[in-house]
Short mmCIF file of C-alpha atoms in Angstrom, two decimals:
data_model
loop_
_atom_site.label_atom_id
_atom_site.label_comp_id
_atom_site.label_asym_id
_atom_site.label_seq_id
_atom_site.Cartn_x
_atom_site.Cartn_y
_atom_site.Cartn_z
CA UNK A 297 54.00 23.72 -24.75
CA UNK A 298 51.73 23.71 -22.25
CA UNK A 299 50.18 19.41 -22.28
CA UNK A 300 48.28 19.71 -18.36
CA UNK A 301 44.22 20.43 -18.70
CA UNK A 302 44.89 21.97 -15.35
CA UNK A 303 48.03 23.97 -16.61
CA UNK A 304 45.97 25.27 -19.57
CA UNK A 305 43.11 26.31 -17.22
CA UNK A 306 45.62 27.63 -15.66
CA UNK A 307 47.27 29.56 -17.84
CA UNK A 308 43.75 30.55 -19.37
CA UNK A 309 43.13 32.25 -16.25
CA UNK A 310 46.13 34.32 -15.52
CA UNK A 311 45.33 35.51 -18.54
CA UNK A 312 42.19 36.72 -18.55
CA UNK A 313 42.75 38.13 -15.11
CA UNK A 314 45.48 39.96 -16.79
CA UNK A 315 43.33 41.19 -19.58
CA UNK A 316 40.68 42.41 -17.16
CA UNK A 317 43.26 44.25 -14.93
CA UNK A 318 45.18 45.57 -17.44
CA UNK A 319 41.36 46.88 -19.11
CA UNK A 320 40.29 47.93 -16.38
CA UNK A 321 42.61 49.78 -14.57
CA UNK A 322 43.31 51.85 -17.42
CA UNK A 323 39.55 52.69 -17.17
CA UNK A 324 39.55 53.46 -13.54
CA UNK A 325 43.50 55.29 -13.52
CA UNK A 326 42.05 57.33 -16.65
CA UNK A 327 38.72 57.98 -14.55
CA UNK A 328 40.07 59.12 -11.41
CA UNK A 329 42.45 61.08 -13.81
CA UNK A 330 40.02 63.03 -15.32
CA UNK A 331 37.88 63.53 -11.88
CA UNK A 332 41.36 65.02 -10.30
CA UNK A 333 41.83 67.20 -13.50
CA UNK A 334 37.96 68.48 -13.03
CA UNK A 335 38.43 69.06 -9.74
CA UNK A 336 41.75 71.05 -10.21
CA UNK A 337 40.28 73.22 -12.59
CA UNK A 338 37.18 73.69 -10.77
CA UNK A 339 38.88 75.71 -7.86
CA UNK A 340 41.14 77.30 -10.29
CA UNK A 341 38.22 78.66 -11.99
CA UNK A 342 36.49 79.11 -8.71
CA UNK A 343 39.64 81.58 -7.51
CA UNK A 344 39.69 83.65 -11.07
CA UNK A 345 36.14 83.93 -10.98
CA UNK A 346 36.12 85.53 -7.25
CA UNK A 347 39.03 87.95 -8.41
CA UNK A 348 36.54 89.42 -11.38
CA UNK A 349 33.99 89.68 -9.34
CA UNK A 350 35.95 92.32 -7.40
CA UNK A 351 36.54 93.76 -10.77
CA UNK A 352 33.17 94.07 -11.70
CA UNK A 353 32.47 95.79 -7.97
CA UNK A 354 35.89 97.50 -8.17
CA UNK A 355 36.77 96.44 -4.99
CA UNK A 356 40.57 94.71 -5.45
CA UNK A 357 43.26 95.56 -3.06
CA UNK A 358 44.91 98.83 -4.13
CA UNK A 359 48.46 98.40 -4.99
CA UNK A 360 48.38 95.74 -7.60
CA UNK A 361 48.66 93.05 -4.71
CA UNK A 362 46.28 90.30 -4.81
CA UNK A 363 45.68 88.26 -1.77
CA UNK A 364 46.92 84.45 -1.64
CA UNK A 365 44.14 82.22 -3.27
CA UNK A 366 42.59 79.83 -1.74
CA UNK A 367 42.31 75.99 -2.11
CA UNK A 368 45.62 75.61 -3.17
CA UNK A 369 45.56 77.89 -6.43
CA UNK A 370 49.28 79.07 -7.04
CA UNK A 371 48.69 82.18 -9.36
CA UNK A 372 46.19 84.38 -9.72
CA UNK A 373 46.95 87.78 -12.07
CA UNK A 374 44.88 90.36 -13.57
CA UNK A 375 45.76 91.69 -17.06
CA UNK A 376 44.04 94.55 -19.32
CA UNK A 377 43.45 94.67 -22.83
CA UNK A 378 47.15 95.50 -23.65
CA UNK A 379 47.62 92.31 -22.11
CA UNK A 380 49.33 94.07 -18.81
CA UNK A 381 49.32 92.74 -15.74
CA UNK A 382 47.76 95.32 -13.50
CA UNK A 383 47.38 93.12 -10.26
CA UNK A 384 48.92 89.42 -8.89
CA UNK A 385 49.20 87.31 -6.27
CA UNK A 386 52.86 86.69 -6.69
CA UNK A 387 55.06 84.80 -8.04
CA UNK A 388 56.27 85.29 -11.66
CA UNK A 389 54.50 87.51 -13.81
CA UNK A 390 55.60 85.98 -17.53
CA UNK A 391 54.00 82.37 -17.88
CA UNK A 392 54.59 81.10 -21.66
CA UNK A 393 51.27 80.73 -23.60
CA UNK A 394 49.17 82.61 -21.00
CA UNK A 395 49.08 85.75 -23.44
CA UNK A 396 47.22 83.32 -26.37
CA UNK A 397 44.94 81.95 -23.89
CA UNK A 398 41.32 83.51 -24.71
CA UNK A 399 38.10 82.06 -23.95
CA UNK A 400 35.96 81.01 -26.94
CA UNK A 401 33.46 82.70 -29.00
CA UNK A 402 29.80 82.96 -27.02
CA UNK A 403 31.75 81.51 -23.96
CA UNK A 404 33.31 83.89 -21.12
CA UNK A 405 36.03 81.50 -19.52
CA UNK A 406 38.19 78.84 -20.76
CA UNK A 407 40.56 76.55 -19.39
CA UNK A 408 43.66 74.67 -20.64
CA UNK A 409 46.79 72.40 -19.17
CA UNK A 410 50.07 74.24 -19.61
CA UNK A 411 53.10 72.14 -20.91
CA UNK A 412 56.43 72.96 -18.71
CA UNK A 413 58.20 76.10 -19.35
CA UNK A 414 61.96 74.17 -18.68
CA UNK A 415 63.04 70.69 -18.47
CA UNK A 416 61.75 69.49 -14.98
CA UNK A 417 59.14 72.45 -14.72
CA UNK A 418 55.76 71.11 -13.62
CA UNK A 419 52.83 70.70 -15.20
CA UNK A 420 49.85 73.84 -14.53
CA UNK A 421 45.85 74.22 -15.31
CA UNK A 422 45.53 77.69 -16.87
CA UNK A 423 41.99 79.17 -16.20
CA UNK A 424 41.45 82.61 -17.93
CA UNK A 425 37.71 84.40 -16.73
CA UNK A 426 36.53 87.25 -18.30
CA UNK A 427 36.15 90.35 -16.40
CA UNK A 428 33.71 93.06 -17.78
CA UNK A 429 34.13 96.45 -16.88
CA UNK A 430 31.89 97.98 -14.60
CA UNK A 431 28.83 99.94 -15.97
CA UNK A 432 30.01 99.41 -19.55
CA UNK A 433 29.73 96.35 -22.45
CA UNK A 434 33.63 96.11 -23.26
CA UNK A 435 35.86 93.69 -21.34
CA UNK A 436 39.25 95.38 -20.72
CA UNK A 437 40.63 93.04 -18.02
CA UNK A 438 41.27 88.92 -18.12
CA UNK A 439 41.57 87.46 -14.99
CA UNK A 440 44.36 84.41 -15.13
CA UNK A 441 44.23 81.68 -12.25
CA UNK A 442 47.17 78.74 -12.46
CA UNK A 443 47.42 75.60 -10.25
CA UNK A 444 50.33 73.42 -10.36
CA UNK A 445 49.60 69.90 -11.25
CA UNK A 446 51.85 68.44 -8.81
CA UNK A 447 48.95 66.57 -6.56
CA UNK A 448 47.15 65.29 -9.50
CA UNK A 449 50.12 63.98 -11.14
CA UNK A 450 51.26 62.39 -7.29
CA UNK A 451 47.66 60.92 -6.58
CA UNK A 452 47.50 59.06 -10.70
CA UNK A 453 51.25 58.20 -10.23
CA UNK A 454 49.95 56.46 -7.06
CA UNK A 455 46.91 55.06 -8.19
CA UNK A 456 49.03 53.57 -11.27
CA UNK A 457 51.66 52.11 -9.05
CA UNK A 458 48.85 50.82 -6.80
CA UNK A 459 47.56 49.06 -9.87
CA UNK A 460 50.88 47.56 -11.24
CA UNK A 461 51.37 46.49 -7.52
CA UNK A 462 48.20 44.55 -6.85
CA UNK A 463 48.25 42.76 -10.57
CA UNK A 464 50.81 39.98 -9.84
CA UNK A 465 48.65 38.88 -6.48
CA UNK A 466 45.36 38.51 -8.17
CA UNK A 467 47.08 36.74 -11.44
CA UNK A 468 48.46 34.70 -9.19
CA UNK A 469 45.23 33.79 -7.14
CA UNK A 470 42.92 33.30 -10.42
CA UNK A 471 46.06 30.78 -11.81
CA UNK A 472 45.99 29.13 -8.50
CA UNK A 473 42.01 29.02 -8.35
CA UNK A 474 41.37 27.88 -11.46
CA UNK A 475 44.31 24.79 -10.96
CA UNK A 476 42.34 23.93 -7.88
CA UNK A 477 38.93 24.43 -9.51
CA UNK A 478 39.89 22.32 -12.45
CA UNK A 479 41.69 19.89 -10.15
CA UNK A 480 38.53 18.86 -8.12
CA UNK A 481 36.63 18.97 -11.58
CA UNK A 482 39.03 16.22 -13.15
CA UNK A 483 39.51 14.28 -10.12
CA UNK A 484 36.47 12.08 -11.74
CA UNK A 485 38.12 11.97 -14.93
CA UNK A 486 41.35 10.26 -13.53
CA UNK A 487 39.17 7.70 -11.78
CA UNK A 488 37.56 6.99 -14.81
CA UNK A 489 40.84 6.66 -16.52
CA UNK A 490 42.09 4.29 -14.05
CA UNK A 491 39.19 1.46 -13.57
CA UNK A 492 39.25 1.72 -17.90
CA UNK A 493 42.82 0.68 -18.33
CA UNK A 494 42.13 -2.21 -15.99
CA UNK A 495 39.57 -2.92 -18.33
CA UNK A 496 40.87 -6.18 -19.99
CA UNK A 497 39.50 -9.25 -22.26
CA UNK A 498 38.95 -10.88 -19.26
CA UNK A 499 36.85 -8.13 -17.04
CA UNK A 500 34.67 -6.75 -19.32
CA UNK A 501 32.52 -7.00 -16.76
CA UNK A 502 34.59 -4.10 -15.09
CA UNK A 503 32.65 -0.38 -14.92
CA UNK A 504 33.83 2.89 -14.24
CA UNK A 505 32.44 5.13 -11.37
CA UNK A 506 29.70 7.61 -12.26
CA UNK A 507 30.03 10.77 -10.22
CA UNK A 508 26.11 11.56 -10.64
CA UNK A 509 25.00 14.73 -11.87
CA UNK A 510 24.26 15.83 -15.56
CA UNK A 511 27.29 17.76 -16.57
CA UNK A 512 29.96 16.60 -19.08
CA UNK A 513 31.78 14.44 -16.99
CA UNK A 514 29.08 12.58 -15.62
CA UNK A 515 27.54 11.88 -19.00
CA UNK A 516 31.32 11.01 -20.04
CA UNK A 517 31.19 8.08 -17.55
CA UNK A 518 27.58 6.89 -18.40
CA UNK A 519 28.79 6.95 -21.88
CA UNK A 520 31.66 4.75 -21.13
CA UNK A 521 29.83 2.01 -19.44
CA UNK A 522 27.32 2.35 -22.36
CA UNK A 523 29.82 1.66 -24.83
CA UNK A 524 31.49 -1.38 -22.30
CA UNK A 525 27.93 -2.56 -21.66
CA UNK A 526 28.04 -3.26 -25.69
CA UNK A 527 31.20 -4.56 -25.76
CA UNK A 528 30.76 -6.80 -22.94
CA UNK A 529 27.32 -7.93 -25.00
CA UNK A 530 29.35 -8.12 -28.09
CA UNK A 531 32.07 -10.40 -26.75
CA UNK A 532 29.74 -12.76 -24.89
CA UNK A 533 28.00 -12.84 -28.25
CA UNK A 534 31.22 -13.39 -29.95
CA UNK A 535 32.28 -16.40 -27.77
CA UNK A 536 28.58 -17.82 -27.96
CA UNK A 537 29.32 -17.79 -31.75
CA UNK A 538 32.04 -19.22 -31.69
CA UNK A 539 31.36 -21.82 -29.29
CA UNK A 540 28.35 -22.73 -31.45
CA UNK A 541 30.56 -22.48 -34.72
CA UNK A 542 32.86 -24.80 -33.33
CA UNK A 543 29.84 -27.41 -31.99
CA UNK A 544 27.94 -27.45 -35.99
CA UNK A 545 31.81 -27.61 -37.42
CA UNK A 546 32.86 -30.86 -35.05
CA UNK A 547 29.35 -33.05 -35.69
CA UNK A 548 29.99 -33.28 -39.34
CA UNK A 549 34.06 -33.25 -39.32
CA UNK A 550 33.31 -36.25 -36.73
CA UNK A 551 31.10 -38.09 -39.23
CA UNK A 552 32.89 -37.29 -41.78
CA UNK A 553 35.79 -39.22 -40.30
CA UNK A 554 33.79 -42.03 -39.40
CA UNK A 555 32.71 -43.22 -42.29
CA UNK A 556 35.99 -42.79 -44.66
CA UNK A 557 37.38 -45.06 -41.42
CA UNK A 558 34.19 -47.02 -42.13
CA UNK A 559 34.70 -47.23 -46.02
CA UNK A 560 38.59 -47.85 -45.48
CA UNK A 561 38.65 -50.68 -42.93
CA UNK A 562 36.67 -52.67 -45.38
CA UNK A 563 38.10 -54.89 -48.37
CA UNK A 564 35.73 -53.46 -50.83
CA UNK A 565 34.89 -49.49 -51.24
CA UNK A 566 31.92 -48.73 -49.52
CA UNK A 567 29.85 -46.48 -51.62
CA UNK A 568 27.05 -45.86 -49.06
CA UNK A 569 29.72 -44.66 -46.64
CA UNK A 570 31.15 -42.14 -49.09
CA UNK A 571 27.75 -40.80 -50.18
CA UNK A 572 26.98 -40.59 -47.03
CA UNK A 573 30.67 -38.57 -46.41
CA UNK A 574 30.48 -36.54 -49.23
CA UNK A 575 26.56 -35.54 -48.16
CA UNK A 576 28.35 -34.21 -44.60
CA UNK A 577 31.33 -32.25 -46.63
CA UNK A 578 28.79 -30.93 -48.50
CA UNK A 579 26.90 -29.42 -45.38
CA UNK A 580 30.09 -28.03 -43.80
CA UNK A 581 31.19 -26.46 -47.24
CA UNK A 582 27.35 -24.32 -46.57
CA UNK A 583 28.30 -23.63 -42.97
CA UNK A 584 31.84 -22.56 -44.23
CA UNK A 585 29.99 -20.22 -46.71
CA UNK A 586 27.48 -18.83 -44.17
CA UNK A 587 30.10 -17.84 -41.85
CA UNK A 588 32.12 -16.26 -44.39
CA UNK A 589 29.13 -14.36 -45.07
CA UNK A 590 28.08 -13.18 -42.41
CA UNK A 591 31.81 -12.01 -41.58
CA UNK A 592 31.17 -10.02 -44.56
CA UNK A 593 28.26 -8.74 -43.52
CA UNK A 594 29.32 -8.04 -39.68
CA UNK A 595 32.33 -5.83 -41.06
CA UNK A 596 32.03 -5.38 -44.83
CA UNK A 597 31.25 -2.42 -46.64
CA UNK A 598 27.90 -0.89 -46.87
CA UNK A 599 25.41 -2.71 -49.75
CA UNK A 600 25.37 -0.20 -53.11
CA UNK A 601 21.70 0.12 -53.27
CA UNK A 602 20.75 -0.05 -56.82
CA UNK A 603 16.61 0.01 -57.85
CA UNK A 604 15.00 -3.22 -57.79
CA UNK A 605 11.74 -4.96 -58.00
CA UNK A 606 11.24 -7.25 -55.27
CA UNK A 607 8.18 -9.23 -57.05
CA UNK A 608 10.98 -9.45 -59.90
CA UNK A 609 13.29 -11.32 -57.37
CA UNK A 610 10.14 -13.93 -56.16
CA UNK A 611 9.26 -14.19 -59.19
CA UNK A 612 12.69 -15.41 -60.65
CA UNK A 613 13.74 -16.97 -57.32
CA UNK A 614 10.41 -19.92 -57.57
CA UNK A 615 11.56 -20.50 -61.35
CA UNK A 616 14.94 -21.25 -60.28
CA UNK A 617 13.55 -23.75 -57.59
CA UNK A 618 13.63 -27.66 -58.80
CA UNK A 619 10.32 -29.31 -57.94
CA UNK A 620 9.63 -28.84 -54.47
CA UNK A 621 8.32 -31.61 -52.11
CA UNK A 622 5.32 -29.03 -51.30
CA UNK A 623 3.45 -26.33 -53.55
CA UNK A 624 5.36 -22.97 -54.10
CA UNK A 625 2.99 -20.36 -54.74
CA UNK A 626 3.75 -16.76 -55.70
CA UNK A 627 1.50 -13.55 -55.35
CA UNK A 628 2.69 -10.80 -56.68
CA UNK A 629 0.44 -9.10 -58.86
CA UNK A 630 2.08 -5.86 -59.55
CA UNK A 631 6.06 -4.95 -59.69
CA UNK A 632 7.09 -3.49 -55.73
CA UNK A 633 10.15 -0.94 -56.40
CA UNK A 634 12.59 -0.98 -53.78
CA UNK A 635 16.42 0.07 -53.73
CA UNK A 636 19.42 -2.28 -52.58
CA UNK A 637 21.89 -5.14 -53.64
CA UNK A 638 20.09 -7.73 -56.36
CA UNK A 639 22.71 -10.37 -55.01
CA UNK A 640 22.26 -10.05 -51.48
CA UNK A 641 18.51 -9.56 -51.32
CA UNK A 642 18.28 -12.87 -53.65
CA UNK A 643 20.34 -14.43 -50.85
CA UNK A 644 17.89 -12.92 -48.16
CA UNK A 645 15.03 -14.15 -49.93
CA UNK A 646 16.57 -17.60 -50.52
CA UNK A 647 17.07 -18.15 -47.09
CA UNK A 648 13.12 -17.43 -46.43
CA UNK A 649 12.19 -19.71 -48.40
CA UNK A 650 14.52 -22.49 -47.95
CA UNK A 651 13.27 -22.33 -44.45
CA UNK A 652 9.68 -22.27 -45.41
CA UNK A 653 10.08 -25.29 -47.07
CA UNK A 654 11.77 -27.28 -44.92
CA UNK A 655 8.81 -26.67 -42.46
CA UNK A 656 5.85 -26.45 -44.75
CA UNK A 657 3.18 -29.65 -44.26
CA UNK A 658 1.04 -28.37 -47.71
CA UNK A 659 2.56 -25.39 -49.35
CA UNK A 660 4.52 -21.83 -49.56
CA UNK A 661 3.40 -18.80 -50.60
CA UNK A 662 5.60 -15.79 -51.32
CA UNK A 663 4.25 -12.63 -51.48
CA UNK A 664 5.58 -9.31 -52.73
CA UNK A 665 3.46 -5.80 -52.07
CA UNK A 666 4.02 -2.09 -50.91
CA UNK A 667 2.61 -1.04 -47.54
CA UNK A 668 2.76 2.43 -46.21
CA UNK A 669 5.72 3.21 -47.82
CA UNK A 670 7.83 0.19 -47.32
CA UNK A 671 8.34 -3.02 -50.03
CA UNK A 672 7.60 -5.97 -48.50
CA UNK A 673 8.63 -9.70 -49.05
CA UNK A 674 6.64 -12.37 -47.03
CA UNK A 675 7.16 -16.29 -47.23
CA UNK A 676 3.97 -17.96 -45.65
CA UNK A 677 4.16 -21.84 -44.54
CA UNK A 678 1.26 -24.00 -42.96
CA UNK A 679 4.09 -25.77 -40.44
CA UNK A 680 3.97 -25.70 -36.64
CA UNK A 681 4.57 -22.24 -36.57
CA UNK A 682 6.96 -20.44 -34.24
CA UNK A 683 5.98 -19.81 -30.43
CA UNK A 684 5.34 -15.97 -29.91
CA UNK A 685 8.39 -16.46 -27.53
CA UNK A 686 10.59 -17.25 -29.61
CA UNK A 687 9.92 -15.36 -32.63
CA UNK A 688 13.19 -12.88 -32.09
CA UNK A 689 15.28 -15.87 -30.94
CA UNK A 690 15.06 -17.71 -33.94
CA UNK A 691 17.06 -14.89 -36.01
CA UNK A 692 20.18 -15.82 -33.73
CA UNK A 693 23.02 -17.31 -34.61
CA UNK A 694 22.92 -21.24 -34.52
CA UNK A 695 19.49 -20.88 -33.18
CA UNK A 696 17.17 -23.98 -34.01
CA UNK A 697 13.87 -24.52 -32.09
CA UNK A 698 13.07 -28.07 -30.33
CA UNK A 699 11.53 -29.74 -33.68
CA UNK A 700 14.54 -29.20 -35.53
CA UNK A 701 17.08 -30.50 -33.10
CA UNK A 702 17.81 -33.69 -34.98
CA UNK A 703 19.58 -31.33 -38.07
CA UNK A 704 17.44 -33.56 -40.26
CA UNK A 705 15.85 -30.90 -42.51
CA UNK A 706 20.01 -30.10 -43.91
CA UNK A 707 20.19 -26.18 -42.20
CA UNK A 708 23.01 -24.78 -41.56
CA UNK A 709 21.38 -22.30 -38.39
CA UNK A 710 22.48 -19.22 -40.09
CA UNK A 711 19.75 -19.08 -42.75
CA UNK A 712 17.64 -16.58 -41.05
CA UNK A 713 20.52 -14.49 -39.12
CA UNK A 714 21.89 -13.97 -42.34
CA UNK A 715 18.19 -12.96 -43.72
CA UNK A 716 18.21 -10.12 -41.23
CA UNK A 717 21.10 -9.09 -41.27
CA UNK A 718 21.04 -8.32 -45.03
CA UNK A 719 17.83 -6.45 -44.59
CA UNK A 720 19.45 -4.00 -41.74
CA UNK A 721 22.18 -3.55 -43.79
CA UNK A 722 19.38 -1.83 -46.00
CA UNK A 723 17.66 -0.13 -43.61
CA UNK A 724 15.38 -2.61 -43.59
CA UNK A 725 14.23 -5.95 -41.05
CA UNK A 726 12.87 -8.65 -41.23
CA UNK A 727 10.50 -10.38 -38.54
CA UNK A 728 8.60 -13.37 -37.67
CA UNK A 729 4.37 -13.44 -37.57
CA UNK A 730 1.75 -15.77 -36.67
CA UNK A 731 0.07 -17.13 -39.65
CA UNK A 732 -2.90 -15.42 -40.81
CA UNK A 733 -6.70 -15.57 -39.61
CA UNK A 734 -5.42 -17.94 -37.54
CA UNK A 735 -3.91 -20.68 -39.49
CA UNK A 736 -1.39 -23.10 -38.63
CA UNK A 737 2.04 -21.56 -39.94
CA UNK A 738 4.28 -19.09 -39.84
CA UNK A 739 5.54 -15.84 -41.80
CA UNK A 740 8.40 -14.50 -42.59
CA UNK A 741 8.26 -10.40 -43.74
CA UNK A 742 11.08 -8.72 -45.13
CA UNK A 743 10.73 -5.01 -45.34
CA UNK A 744 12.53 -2.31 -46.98
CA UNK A 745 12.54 1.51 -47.49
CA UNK A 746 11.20 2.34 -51.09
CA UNK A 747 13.23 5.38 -51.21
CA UNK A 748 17.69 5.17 -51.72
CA UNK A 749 19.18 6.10 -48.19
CA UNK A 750 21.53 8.53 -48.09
#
């Protein structure tokens, strides 16, 4: 089996060359064939025709002796009605299947290739003309003209030995062409295949050559780099998560450990220190949970999208809600049909919220509507807002702006990742906004596709 692109091109190519020869020099050894055949006959018929032309003028040599013909005709013989032969050129005068040899209806000369009389005979073009007698309608005399076939059958034998001898060459030069061809074709490909496997954990960084151009093996390379370009972006992401998973795990575990060391080196159990303990276990238990969840999300299944109202959700997400420190206000007026996972878009919305109130000075509204053909979920605060620049930033991982540095308001940092990421998974987003007509604040929209993807 045949593994080598190159072989295979290869091999491809002998093979066509092969077909072609083999179609087409049957064509041309049929061809010339047929054009040596034509030409045969033509002078055969030429020579009878001259011989009843002296009929018809009554001038053949007395005697019964025809002269030699010319242009290489063999036999030329002159027979009546009784099928007699009254005059010939030579040569014998009883050819098998001459007698039977009469032109057709309407036509006044016919011509026809004589099979060998023995084993090892040759091969003849019979030609039989017509030759009317002079001054009168009937035709008493047939005038017979032979040529042996020997040249024609020399010059195809020739021609198909020519053939069968030039084949192998050009075979042999489209097989070597076409390993060469596809050599300097794949030459990128191997470079390419050497920088990736040097491609490592370490030197993502690494990029294979581009040979420029547009065809397949230049878009091959640019593809590559693509796809390490986004895994280089992915693992630097991956470390940065990590490194920040590690940092938000170590403050609490650190605390943690303080006080129980606090509570324990006194005589008397310090219940102050334990709350205080159990408050920090607490907040690692939700960063435990967020990253679990967004594990889920990063390589779990896709949602089952189910129909859903998303004032339904608000609606039953503020009743939930023990008193908040601020007003939580809800607009939605009419039900807003959407399709996705109750669970997860209750944990989307959740998240909105929770962050909306841990920011709002005076109050929260949540609003649910339709807009141009998309269900949308916004959480309004009056807080500081969020700076236009960072209004993408602040759906990254870990991500908390300057005013909540101090980790006072109880966030985990994964609230709003986890927000968006639930609403891709739907074909959705979700995006930050200044507040409106130029209030203080900040919104949060959710937005997803009314109709079931897929």
């Amino acid at each position: 089996m045949v593994s080598s692109v190159r072989a295979r091109a290869a091999l491809a190519a002998a093979l066509a060359m092969a077909a072609v020869l083999a179609g087409g020099g049957l064509w041309l050894y049929t061809l010339m064939r047929a054009n040596l055949l034509d030409n045969t006959t033509g002078r055969t018929e030429l020579a009878a025709r001259k011989v009843a032309a002296q009929l018809d003028t009554r001038t053949l040599p007395p005697g019964g002796r025809l002269p030699a013909p010319e242009s290489g005709v063999d036999l030329v013989l002159v027979r009546d009605a009784a099928g007699r032969t009254v005059s010939t050129s030579g040569g014998p005068q009883d050819v098998p299947g001459l007698s039977a040899l009469h032109p057709a209806p309407g036509q006044d000369s016919r011509s026809v290739v004589l099979a060998p009389a023995s084993p090892g005979a040759e091969r003849r073009v019979a030609v039989v003309v017509e030759a009317p007698a002079a001054g009168g309608p009937h035709t008493p005399y047939a005038v017979y003209a032979m040529t042996v076939l020997s040249d024609v059958d020399d010059a195809t034998r020739a021609i198909a030995l020519g053939l069968l001898a030039g084949a192998p060459p050009l075979i042999a030069f489209a097989a070597a062409l076409a390993w060469w061809v596809t050599g300097q074709a794949l030459r990128p490909v191997t470079a390419i295949r050497t920088e990736l496997a040097a491609v490592t954990a370490s030197e993502l960084d690494r990029r294979v050559p581009d040979p420029g151009g547009a065809d397949e093996i230049a878009r091959l390379a640019r593809t590559v780099n693509d796809t390490l370009d986004r895994l280089e972006r992915s693992d630097a992401r991956q470390r940065q998560f990590t490194a920040d998973a590690s940092h938000e795990l170590r403050n609490p575990l650190a605390a943690v450990r303080a006080r129980l060391e606090v509570a324990l080196a006194r005589p008397s159990p310090d219940r102050e220190s334990v709350s205080a303990a159990l408050a920090d276990t607490e907040r690692l238990q939700r960063i435990a949970a967020d990253l679990l969840l967004l594990a889920r999300l990063d390589g779990g299944p896709a949602p089952r999208p189910e129909p859903v109202d998303l004032a339904l959700l608000a609606a039953e997400d503020v009743a939930r809600r023990p008193v908040p420190r601020v007003p939580l206000r809800l607009a939605a007026p009419a039900p807003v049909p959407a399709y996705g996972d109750p669970a997860r878009l209750e944990r989307a919305l959740a998240n909105l919220v929770d962050n909306a109130l841990r920011y709002a000075r005076s109050g929260v509204l949540v609003r649910a509507a339709a807009e141009d053909g998309w269900a949308v979920l916004e959480v309004a605060d009056d807080g500081p807002g969020i700076p236009e620049a960072d209004r993408d930033r602040v759906f990254e991982r870990f991500v908390r702006l300057d005013a909540d540095r101090g980790r006072a308001g109880g966030g985990t940092g994964l609230g709003l990742a986890i927000a968006r990421e639930i609403a891709r998974a739907h074909g959705g987003d979700v995006r930050a906004l200044p507040a409106r007509e130029g209030a203080p604040g900040a919104r949060l929209e959710l937005r997803l596709p009314t109709r079931r993807r897929g």
